[in-house]
PDB file of C-alpha atoms in Angstrom:
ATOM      1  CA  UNK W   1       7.233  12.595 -54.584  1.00 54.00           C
ATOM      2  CA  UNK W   2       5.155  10.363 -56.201  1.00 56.00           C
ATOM      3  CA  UNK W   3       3.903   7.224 -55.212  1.00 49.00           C
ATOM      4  CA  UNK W   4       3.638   3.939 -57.478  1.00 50.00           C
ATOM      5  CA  UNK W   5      -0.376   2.832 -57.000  1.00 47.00           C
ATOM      6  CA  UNK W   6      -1.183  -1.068 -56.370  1.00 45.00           C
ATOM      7  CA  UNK W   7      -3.510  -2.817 -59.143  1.00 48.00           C
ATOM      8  CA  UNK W   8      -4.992  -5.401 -56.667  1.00 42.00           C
ATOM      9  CA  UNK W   9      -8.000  -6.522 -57.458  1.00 44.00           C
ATOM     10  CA  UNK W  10     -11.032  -6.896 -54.667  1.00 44.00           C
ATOM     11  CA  UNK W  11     -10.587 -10.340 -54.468  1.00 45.00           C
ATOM     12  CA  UNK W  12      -6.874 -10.087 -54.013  1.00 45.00           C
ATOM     13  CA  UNK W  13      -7.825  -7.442 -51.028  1.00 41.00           C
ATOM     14  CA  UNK W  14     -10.384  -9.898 -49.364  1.00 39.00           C
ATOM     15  CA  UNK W  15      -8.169 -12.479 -49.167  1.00 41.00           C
ATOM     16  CA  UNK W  16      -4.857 -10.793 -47.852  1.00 39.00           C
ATOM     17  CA  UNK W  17      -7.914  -9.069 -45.097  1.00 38.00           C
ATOM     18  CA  UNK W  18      -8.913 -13.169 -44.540  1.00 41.00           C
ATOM     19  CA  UNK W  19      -4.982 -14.272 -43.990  1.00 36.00           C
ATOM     20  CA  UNK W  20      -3.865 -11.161 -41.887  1.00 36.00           C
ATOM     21  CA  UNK W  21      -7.171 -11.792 -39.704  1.00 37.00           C
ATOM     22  CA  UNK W  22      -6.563 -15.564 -39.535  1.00 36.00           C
ATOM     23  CA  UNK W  23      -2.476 -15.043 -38.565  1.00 35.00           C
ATOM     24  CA  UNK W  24      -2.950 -11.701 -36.579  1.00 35.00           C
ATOM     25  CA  UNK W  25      -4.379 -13.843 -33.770  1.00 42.00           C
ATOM     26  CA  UNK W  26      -4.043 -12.575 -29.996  1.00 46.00           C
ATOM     27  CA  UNK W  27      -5.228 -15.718 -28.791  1.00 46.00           C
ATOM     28  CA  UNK W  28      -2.055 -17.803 -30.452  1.00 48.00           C
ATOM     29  CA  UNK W  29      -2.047 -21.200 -32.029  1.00 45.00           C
ATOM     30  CA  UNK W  30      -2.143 -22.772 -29.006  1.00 44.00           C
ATOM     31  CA  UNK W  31      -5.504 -21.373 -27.255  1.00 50.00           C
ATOM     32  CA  UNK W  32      -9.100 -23.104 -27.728  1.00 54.00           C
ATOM     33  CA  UNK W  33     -11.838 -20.243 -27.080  1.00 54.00           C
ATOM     34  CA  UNK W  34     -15.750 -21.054 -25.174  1.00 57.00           C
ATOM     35  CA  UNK W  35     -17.294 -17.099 -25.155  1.00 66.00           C
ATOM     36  CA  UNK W  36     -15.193 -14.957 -22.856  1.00 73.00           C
ATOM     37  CA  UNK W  37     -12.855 -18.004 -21.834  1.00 74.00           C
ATOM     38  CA  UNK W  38     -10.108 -19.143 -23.180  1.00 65.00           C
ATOM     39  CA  UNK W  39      -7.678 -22.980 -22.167  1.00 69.00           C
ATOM     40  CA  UNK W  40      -4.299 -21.478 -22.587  1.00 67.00           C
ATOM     41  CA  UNK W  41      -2.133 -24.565 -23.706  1.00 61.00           C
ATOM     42  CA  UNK W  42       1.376 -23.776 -22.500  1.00 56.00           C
ATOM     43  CA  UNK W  43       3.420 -26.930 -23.082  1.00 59.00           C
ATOM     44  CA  UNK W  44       4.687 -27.799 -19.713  1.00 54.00           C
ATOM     45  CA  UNK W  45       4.525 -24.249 -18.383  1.00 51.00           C
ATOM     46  CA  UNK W  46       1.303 -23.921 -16.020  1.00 51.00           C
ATOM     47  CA  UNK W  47      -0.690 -26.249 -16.186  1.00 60.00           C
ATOM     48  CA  UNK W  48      -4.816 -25.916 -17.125  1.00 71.00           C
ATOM     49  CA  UNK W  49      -4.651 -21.751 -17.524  1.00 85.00           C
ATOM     50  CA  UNK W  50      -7.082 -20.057 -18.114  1.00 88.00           C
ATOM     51  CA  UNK W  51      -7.728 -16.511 -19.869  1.00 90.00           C
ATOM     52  CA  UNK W  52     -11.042 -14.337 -19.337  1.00 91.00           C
ATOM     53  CA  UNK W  53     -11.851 -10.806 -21.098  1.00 92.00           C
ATOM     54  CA  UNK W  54     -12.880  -8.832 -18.737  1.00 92.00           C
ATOM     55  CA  UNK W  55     -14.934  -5.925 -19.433  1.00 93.00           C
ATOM     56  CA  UNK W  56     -14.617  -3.806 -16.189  1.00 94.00           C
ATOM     57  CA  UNK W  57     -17.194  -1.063 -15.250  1.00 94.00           C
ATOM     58  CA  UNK W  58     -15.803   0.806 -12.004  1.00 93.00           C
ATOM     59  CA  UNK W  59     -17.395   3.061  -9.894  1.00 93.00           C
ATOM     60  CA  UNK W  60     -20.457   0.805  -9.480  1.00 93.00           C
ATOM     61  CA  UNK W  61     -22.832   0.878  -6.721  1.00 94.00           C
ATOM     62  CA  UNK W  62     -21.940  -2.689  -6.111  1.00 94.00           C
ATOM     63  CA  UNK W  63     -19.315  -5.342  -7.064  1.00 93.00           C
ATOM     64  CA  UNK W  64     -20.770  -8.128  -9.318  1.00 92.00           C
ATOM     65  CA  UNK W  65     -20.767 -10.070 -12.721  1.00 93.00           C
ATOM     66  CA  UNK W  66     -23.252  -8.787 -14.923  1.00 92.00           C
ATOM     67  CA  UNK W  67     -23.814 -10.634 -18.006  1.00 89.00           C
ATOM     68  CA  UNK W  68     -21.196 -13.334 -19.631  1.00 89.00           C
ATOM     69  CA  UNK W  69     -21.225 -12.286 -23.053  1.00 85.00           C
ATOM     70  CA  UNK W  70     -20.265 -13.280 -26.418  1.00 83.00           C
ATOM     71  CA  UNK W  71     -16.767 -11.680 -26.625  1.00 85.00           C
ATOM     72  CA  UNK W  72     -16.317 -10.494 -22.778  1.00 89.00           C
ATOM     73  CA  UNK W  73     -17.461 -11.086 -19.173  1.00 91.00           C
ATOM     74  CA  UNK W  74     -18.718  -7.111 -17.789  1.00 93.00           C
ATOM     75  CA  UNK W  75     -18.067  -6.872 -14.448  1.00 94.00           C
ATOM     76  CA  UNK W  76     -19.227  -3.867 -12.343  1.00 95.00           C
ATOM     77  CA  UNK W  77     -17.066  -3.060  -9.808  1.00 94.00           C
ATOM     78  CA  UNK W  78     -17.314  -1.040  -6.359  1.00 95.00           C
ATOM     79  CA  UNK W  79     -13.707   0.206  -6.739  1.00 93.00           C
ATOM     80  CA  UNK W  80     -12.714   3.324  -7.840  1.00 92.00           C
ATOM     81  CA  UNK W  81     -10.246   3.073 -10.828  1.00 90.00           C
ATOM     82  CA  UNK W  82      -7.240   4.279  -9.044  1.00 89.00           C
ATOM     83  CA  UNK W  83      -4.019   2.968  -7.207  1.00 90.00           C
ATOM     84  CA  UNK W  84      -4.839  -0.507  -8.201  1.00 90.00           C
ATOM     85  CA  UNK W  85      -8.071  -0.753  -5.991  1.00 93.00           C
ATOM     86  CA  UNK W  86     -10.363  -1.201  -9.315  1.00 93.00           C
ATOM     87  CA  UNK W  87      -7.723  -4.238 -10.530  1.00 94.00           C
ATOM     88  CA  UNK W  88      -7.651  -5.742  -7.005  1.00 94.00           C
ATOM     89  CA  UNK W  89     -11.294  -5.440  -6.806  1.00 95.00           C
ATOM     90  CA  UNK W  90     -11.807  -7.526  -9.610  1.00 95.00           C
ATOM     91  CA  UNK W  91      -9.451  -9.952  -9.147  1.00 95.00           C
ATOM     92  CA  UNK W  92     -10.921 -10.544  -5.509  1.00 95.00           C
ATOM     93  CA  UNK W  93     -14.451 -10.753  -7.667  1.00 95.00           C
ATOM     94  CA  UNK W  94     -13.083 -13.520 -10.065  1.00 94.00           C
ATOM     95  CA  UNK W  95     -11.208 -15.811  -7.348  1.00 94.00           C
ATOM     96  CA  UNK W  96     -14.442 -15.397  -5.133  1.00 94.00           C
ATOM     97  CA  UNK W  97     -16.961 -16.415  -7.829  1.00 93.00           C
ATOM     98  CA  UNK W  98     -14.950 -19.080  -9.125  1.00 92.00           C
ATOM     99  CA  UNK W  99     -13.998 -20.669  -5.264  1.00 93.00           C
ATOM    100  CA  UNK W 100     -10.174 -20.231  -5.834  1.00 92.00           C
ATOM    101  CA  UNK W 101      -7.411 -18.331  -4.393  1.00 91.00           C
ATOM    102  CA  UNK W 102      -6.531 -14.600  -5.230  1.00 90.00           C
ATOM    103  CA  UNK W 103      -3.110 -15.981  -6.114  1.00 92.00           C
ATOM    104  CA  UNK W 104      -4.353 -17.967  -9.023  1.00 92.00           C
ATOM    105  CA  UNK W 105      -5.764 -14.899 -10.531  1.00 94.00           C
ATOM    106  CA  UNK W 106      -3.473 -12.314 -11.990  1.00 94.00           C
ATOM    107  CA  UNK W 107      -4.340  -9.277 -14.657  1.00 94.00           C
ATOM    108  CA  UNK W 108      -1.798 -10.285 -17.605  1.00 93.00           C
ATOM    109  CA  UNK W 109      -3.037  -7.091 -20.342  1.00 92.00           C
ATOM    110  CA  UNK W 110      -4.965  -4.090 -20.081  1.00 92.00           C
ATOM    111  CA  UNK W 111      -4.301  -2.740 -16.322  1.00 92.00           C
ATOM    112  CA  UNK W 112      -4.833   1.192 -17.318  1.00 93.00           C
ATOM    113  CA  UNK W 113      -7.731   0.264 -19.672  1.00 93.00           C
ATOM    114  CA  UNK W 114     -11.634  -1.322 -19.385  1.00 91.00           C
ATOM    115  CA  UNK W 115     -10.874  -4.027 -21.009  1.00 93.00           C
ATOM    116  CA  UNK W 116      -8.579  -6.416 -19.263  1.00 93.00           C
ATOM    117  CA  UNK W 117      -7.133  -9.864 -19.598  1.00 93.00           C
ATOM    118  CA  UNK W 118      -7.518 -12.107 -16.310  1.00 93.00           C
ATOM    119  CA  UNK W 119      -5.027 -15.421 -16.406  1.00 92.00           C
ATOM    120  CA  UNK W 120      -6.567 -18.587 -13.985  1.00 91.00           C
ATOM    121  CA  UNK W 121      -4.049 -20.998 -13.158  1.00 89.00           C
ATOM    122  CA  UNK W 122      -6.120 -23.463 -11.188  1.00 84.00           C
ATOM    123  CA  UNK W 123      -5.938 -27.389 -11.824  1.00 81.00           C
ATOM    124  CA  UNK W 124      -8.907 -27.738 -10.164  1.00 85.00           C
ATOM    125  CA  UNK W 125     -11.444 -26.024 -13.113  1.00 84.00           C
ATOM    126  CA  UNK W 126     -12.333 -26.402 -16.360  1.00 84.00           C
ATOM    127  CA  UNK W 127     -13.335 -24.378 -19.364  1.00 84.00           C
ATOM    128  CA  UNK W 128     -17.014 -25.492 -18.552  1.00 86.00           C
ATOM    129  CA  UNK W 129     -16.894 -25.353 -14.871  1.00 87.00           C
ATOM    130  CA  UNK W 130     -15.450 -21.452 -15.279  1.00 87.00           C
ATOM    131  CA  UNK W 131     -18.417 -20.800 -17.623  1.00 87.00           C
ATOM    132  CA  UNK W 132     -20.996 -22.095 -15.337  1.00 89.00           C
ATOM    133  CA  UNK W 133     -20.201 -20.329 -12.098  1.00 90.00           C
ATOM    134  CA  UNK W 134     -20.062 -17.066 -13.631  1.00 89.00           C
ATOM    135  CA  UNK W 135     -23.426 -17.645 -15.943  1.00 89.00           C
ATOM    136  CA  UNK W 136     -24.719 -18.288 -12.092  1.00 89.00           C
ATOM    137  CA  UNK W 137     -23.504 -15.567 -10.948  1.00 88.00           C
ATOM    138  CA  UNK W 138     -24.550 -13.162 -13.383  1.00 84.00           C
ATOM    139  CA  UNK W 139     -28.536 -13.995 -12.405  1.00 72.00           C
TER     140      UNK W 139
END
């Protein structure tokens, strides 16, 4: 069987890389983005949500944020990565750094993998206050 070959030009190729990149978006339309944090914008749904990247690192000697990065916040956690006690680990890490209940934090992508992606649903922060505490933290 043969197969017919495209005559795109590199330009062409950039730009269909640019508008797949641009529209291939797993933060949405509706999402503004400060370093590992992002304002979830949910129309009438919950109200000032949060999402964090989590980069988790289990099996540490002890639980604790350890640098607020560009992309991702790497925690190290105490837990060992199975039944659950790694996820519940850090979302007892994130609700105690950030002085809110356990409740308001819940692991919405990536519970078999490192990276993971933590929802906040807490009226009482902001995108700013979020970033603070765990830049403190991290010291």
């Amino acid at each position: 069987m043969r197969v017919p070959s495209l005559a795109l030009s590199s330009s062409r190729v950039v730009a269909a890389c640019r508008f797949f990149r641009s529209t291939s978006s797993t933060r949405g339309p509706n999402t503004s983005r400060v370093g590992p944090v992002w304002q979830e914008n949910t129309k009438g749904l919950v109200q000032d949500a949060f999402r964090i990247v989590c980069r988790v690192k289990p099996n540490a000697r002890v639980s604790k944020i350890l640098c607020v990065g560009r992309d991702h916040l790497e925690v190290a956690l105490a837990a060992r990565p199975r039944d659950d006690e790694a996820n519940e680990e850090l979302v007892r890490i994130i609700g105690e750094v950030l002085r809110c209940h356990k409740q308001d934090v819940k692991i919405i992508s990536g519970e078999r993998s490192r990276i993971k992606h933590v929802r906040v649903s807490d009226s009482t922060l902001s995108q700013d206050i979020i970033t603070q505490r765990f830049s403190a933290s991290a010291l």
